[in-house]
Short mmCIF file of C-alpha atoms in Angstrom, two decimals:
data_model
loop_
_atom_site.label_atom_id
_atom_site.label_comp_id
_atom_site.label_asym_id
_atom_site.label_seq_id
_atom_site.Cartn_x
_atom_site.Cartn_y
_atom_site.Cartn_z
CA MET A 626 -102.17 -66.21 11.02
CA THR A 627 -100.12 -69.18 12.21
CA ASP A 628 -97.11 -68.86 14.40
CA GLU A 629 -94.78 -70.03 11.62
CA THR A 630 -95.76 -67.02 9.49
CA LEU A 631 -94.81 -64.49 12.16
CA ALA A 632 -91.42 -62.88 12.27
CA PRO A 633 -88.90 -64.75 14.42
CA THR A 634 -88.93 -63.64 18.01
CA LEU A 635 -85.87 -62.55 19.95
CA ALA A 636 -86.13 -65.82 21.93
CA GLU A 637 -86.02 -67.91 18.73
CA ASP A 638 -82.96 -66.03 17.41
CA LEU A 639 -81.29 -66.48 20.80
CA LEU A 640 -81.78 -70.25 20.70
CA LEU A 641 -80.48 -70.40 17.11
CA VAL A 642 -77.31 -68.61 18.11
CA LEU A 643 -76.84 -70.81 21.20
CA LEU A 644 -77.24 -74.00 19.22
CA ASP A 645 -73.95 -75.81 18.54
CA PRO A 646 -74.28 -76.93 14.90
CA SER A 647 -71.72 -79.67 15.28
CA SER A 648 -73.33 -81.43 18.26
CA GLY A 649 -76.93 -80.29 18.22
CA SER A 650 -76.62 -79.24 21.87
CA ILE A 651 -77.63 -75.87 23.23
CA HIS A 652 -75.10 -73.82 25.17
CA SER A 653 -76.01 -72.67 28.70
CA GLU A 654 -78.65 -75.37 29.21
CA GLY A 655 -80.40 -75.25 32.54
CA SER A 656 -81.12 -72.14 34.62
CA PRO A 657 -78.98 -69.74 32.55
CA LEU A 658 -80.92 -70.67 29.40
CA PHE A 659 -84.29 -70.39 31.11
CA HIS A 660 -83.42 -66.94 32.44
CA VAL A 661 -82.13 -65.44 29.22
CA LEU A 662 -85.12 -66.86 27.23
CA ALA A 663 -87.37 -65.10 29.72
CA GLY A 664 -85.23 -61.98 29.33
CA ALA A 665 -85.68 -62.19 25.57
CA VAL A 666 -89.46 -62.36 25.83
CA LEU A 667 -89.61 -59.54 28.35
CA THR A 668 -87.25 -57.35 26.33
CA GLU A 669 -89.28 -57.91 23.15
CA LEU A 670 -92.49 -56.98 24.93
CA ALA A 671 -90.86 -53.80 26.10
CA LEU A 672 -89.55 -52.99 22.67
CA LEU A 673 -93.05 -53.52 21.22
CA GLY A 674 -94.44 -51.12 23.82
CA THR A 675 -96.90 -53.70 25.17
CA VAL A 676 -95.39 -53.71 28.67
CA ASP A 677 -93.98 -50.92 30.77
CA ILE A 678 -91.25 -51.30 33.34
CA ASP A 679 -91.02 -48.86 36.23
CA ARG A 680 -87.90 -46.77 36.44
CA THR A 681 -87.74 -47.20 40.22
CA THR A 682 -85.70 -50.23 41.24
CA THR A 683 -86.76 -52.27 44.24
CA LEU A 684 -84.89 -55.10 45.92
CA ARG A 685 -86.60 -57.56 43.55
CA GLY A 686 -86.21 -55.47 40.43
CA ARG A 687 -88.50 -53.19 38.45
CA GLN A 688 -92.25 -53.58 38.32
CA VAL A 689 -93.71 -54.78 35.03
CA ARG A 690 -97.21 -53.73 33.85
CA VAL A 691 -99.10 -53.92 30.58
CA THR A 692 -99.69 -50.76 28.57
CA PRO A 693 -102.82 -49.54 26.77
CA SER A 694 -101.32 -50.84 23.49
CA PRO A 695 -102.93 -53.91 21.90
CA PRO A 696 -101.54 -57.25 23.12
CA PRO A 697 -98.92 -59.00 21.03
CA SER A 698 -100.20 -61.30 18.28
CA ASP A 699 -97.45 -63.84 18.72
CA GLU A 700 -98.48 -66.60 21.13
CA LEU A 701 -94.89 -66.97 22.38
CA LEU A 702 -95.17 -63.42 23.69
CA LEU A 703 -98.87 -63.40 24.45
CA ASP A 704 -98.68 -65.88 27.36
CA THR A 705 -96.26 -63.59 29.27
CA TRP A 706 -98.31 -60.50 28.41
CA GLN A 707 -101.44 -62.20 29.76
CA ARG A 708 -99.58 -63.16 32.93
CA VAL A 709 -98.60 -59.53 33.49
CA GLU A 710 -102.11 -58.36 32.67
CA ARG A 711 -103.58 -60.61 35.33
CA LYS A 712 -101.19 -59.33 37.96
CA PRO A 713 -98.33 -56.86 37.55
CA THR A 714 -95.16 -58.19 39.12
CA ASP A 715 -91.49 -57.45 39.46
CA ALA A 716 -89.19 -58.44 36.58
CA TYR A 717 -87.07 -60.67 38.75
CA SER A 718 -90.02 -62.84 39.82
CA LEU A 719 -91.46 -62.81 36.31
CA VAL A 720 -88.19 -64.10 34.77
CA LEU A 721 -87.98 -66.96 37.30
CA GLU A 722 -91.63 -67.84 36.69
CA ILE A 723 -91.81 -67.89 32.92
CA GLY A 724 -88.28 -69.04 32.03
CA PRO A 725 -88.58 -72.81 32.54
CA ALA A 726 -91.69 -72.99 30.32
CA LEU A 727 -90.13 -71.20 27.34
CA ARG A 728 -87.55 -73.67 26.06
CA ALA A 729 -89.94 -76.30 24.64
CA PRO A 730 -92.33 -73.96 22.77
CA THR A 731 -89.43 -71.94 21.41
CA LEU A 732 -87.78 -75.06 20.04
CA ASP A 733 -91.14 -76.26 18.66
CA ARG A 734 -91.48 -72.94 16.81
CA LEU A 735 -88.03 -73.32 15.29
CA VAL A 736 -88.82 -76.87 14.19
CA ALA A 737 -92.17 -75.75 12.73
CA ARG A 738 -90.42 -73.05 10.75
CA GLY A 739 -87.99 -75.63 9.36
CA ALA A 740 -85.02 -73.88 11.00
CA LEU A 741 -84.23 -76.91 13.15
CA LEU A 742 -84.73 -80.59 12.58
CA ARG A 743 -85.31 -83.32 15.21
CA GLU A 744 -83.58 -86.58 14.42
CA LYS A 745 -84.21 -89.84 16.22
CA THR A 746 -81.16 -91.35 17.85
CA LYS A 747 -80.26 -94.40 19.93
CA THR A 748 -77.78 -94.42 22.78
CA LEU A 749 -75.85 -97.65 23.34
CA GLY A 750 -77.69 -98.98 20.33
CA PHE A 751 -81.08 -99.23 21.95
CA ILE A 752 -82.00 -96.23 24.15
CA PRO A 753 -84.20 -93.92 21.99
CA GLY A 754 -83.67 -90.20 21.97
CA THR A 755 -83.70 -87.12 19.75
CA ARG A 756 -81.01 -84.81 18.43
CA LEU A 757 -81.40 -81.30 17.16
CA ARG A 758 -79.84 -80.42 13.81
CA LEU A 759 -79.57 -77.03 12.16
CA ALA A 760 -81.47 -77.15 8.87
CA GLU A 761 -79.86 -76.01 5.67
CA GLY A 762 -81.33 -73.05 3.91
CA VAL A 763 -82.37 -69.51 4.64
CA GLY A 764 -84.37 -70.10 7.82
CA GLY A 765 -81.87 -72.37 9.52
CA ALA A 766 -78.17 -72.24 8.74
CA GLY A 767 -78.66 -69.06 6.74
CA ARG A 768 -80.39 -67.16 9.47
CA ARG A 769 -78.00 -68.38 12.14
CA GLY A 770 -75.09 -67.26 9.96
CA GLU A 771 -76.61 -63.80 9.58
CA LEU A 772 -77.21 -63.48 13.29
CA VAL A 773 -73.75 -64.63 14.24
CA ALA A 774 -72.19 -62.25 11.67
CA SER A 775 -74.10 -59.29 13.15
CA LEU A 776 -73.01 -60.28 16.70
CA ARG A 777 -69.41 -60.69 15.64
CA SER A 778 -69.47 -57.28 14.02
CA VAL A 779 -70.75 -55.67 17.23
CA LEU A 780 -68.80 -57.68 19.85
CA ALA A 781 -65.48 -58.31 18.12
CA GLU A 782 -65.24 -55.48 15.66
CA GLY A 783 -66.92 -52.65 17.56
CA ALA A 784 -69.72 -51.89 15.13
CA GLU A 785 -72.61 -49.88 16.43
CA PRO A 786 -75.63 -52.20 16.87
CA SER A 787 -79.28 -51.91 16.00
CA VAL A 788 -81.64 -52.16 18.92
CA ARG A 789 -82.43 -55.82 18.19
CA THR A 790 -78.77 -56.84 17.72
CA ALA A 791 -77.82 -55.00 20.92
CA ALA A 792 -80.49 -56.88 22.80
CA LEU A 793 -79.47 -60.22 21.31
CA ALA A 794 -75.81 -59.59 22.06
CA ALA A 795 -76.62 -58.63 25.64
CA LEU A 796 -78.65 -61.80 26.10
CA VAL A 797 -75.93 -64.04 24.64
CA SER A 798 -73.40 -62.38 26.92
CA ALA A 799 -75.69 -62.84 29.91
CA SER A 800 -76.05 -66.53 29.13
CA GLY A 801 -72.33 -67.03 29.72
CA ALA A 802 -72.00 -68.81 26.39
CA LEU A 803 -69.71 -66.36 24.56
CA PRO A 804 -66.50 -68.32 25.29
CA ALA A 805 -68.16 -71.47 23.85
CA LEU A 806 -69.00 -69.55 20.66
CA HIS A 807 -65.35 -68.79 19.96
CA ARG A 808 -65.43 -70.49 16.56
CA ASP A 809 -68.09 -67.99 15.47
CA ILE A 810 -67.10 -64.99 17.57
CA PRO A 811 -63.41 -65.11 18.51
CA TRP A 812 -63.20 -64.89 22.27
CA SER A 813 -61.16 -62.08 23.82
CA GLY A 814 -61.13 -59.68 26.73
CA ASP A 815 -62.56 -57.01 24.47
CA VAL A 816 -65.47 -59.28 23.50
CA TYR A 817 -66.15 -59.93 27.21
CA THR A 818 -66.02 -56.19 27.99
CA ARG A 819 -68.27 -55.28 25.06
CA GLY A 820 -70.81 -57.93 26.07
CA ARG A 821 -70.86 -56.63 29.63
CA GLU A 822 -71.33 -53.06 28.38
CA LEU A 823 -74.31 -54.12 26.33
CA GLN A 824 -75.81 -55.93 29.35
CA GLN A 825 -75.48 -52.63 31.24
CA GLY A 826 -77.36 -50.73 28.57
CA LYS A 827 -74.46 -49.03 26.79
CA TRP A 828 -75.94 -49.45 23.34
CA GLY A 829 -74.40 -46.55 21.47
CA ALA A 830 -75.30 -43.04 20.33
CA ARG A 831 -77.48 -44.03 17.38
CA ILE A 832 -80.02 -45.76 19.62
CA ALA A 833 -82.16 -42.92 20.90
CA GLY A 834 -85.24 -42.58 23.04
CA ASP A 835 -86.15 -42.82 26.70
CA ALA A 836 -84.59 -45.78 28.41
CA ILE A 837 -86.96 -48.42 29.71
CA ALA A 838 -84.77 -50.19 32.23
CA VAL A 839 -85.68 -53.85 31.90
CA ALA A 840 -84.48 -56.33 34.50
CA ALA A 841 -84.36 -58.87 31.75
CA ALA A 842 -82.55 -61.82 33.20
CA ALA A 843 -81.66 -63.18 36.62
CA MET A 844 -78.51 -65.23 36.37
CA LEU A 845 -78.30 -67.67 39.25
CA SER A 846 -75.44 -69.62 40.73
CA THR A 847 -75.08 -71.51 43.98
CA SER A 848 -73.73 -68.48 45.78
CA LEU A 849 -74.54 -65.42 43.73
CA ILE A 850 -77.50 -63.71 42.05
CA VAL A 851 -76.58 -61.30 39.28
CA ALA A 852 -79.37 -59.14 37.87
CA VAL A 853 -78.88 -58.33 34.24
CA GLY A 854 -80.37 -55.08 33.04
CA LEU A 855 -81.40 -54.78 29.40
CA PRO A 856 -82.80 -51.40 28.40
CA GLY A 857 -85.62 -51.40 25.88
CA LEU A 858 -85.03 -48.47 23.55
CA ARG A 859 -86.62 -47.50 20.30
CA ASP A 860 -84.84 -46.47 17.11
CA ASP A 861 -84.68 -42.90 15.87
#
């Protein structure tokens, strides 16, 4: 089975949402993007039951270990699973390690699916470059529209989220990009508060099961480190 035939990963959906369709740029480029992409991969592995995260929190976060379950079939997830299989580590260190290497293959996956297009450009008329463009159709603009609508419903309208939408909303909030998405999700104090609640694991009564506290993203700044906790929960 090729990667393009697999269901979109949480990391792919995150990048689609963070893409600015008008400019082709990606919001939260740099360390914030690296960290939330790593958080998306780690969260998805937890949701699949292929990794386990200790409940006890240390100074560097919660320890991550593989479970007896079969490894993930998706290569975008498998690399991280194999890293944890070789040597269990804390979530904080894992996020910092895997994050920078995730942007390129995640974009390549979206291009291979036909969700994104890479267009050749020239700066100043002669400097070659590339520009990302959201593809028309179900997999590109259609999917992004569906994802944004589900996030708007949860963040701006107070709808109760599914596990996957809650995780995606928490990651978008953790990226710091919600104000930049105001055309899609009207920015307000309530949206900020709801995003923060989702980051803290307040996912609603319909999402049941034992909490797997996942230290899913480490948001860095020059003077502050903020650990973002994303619980991996299973549906009823």
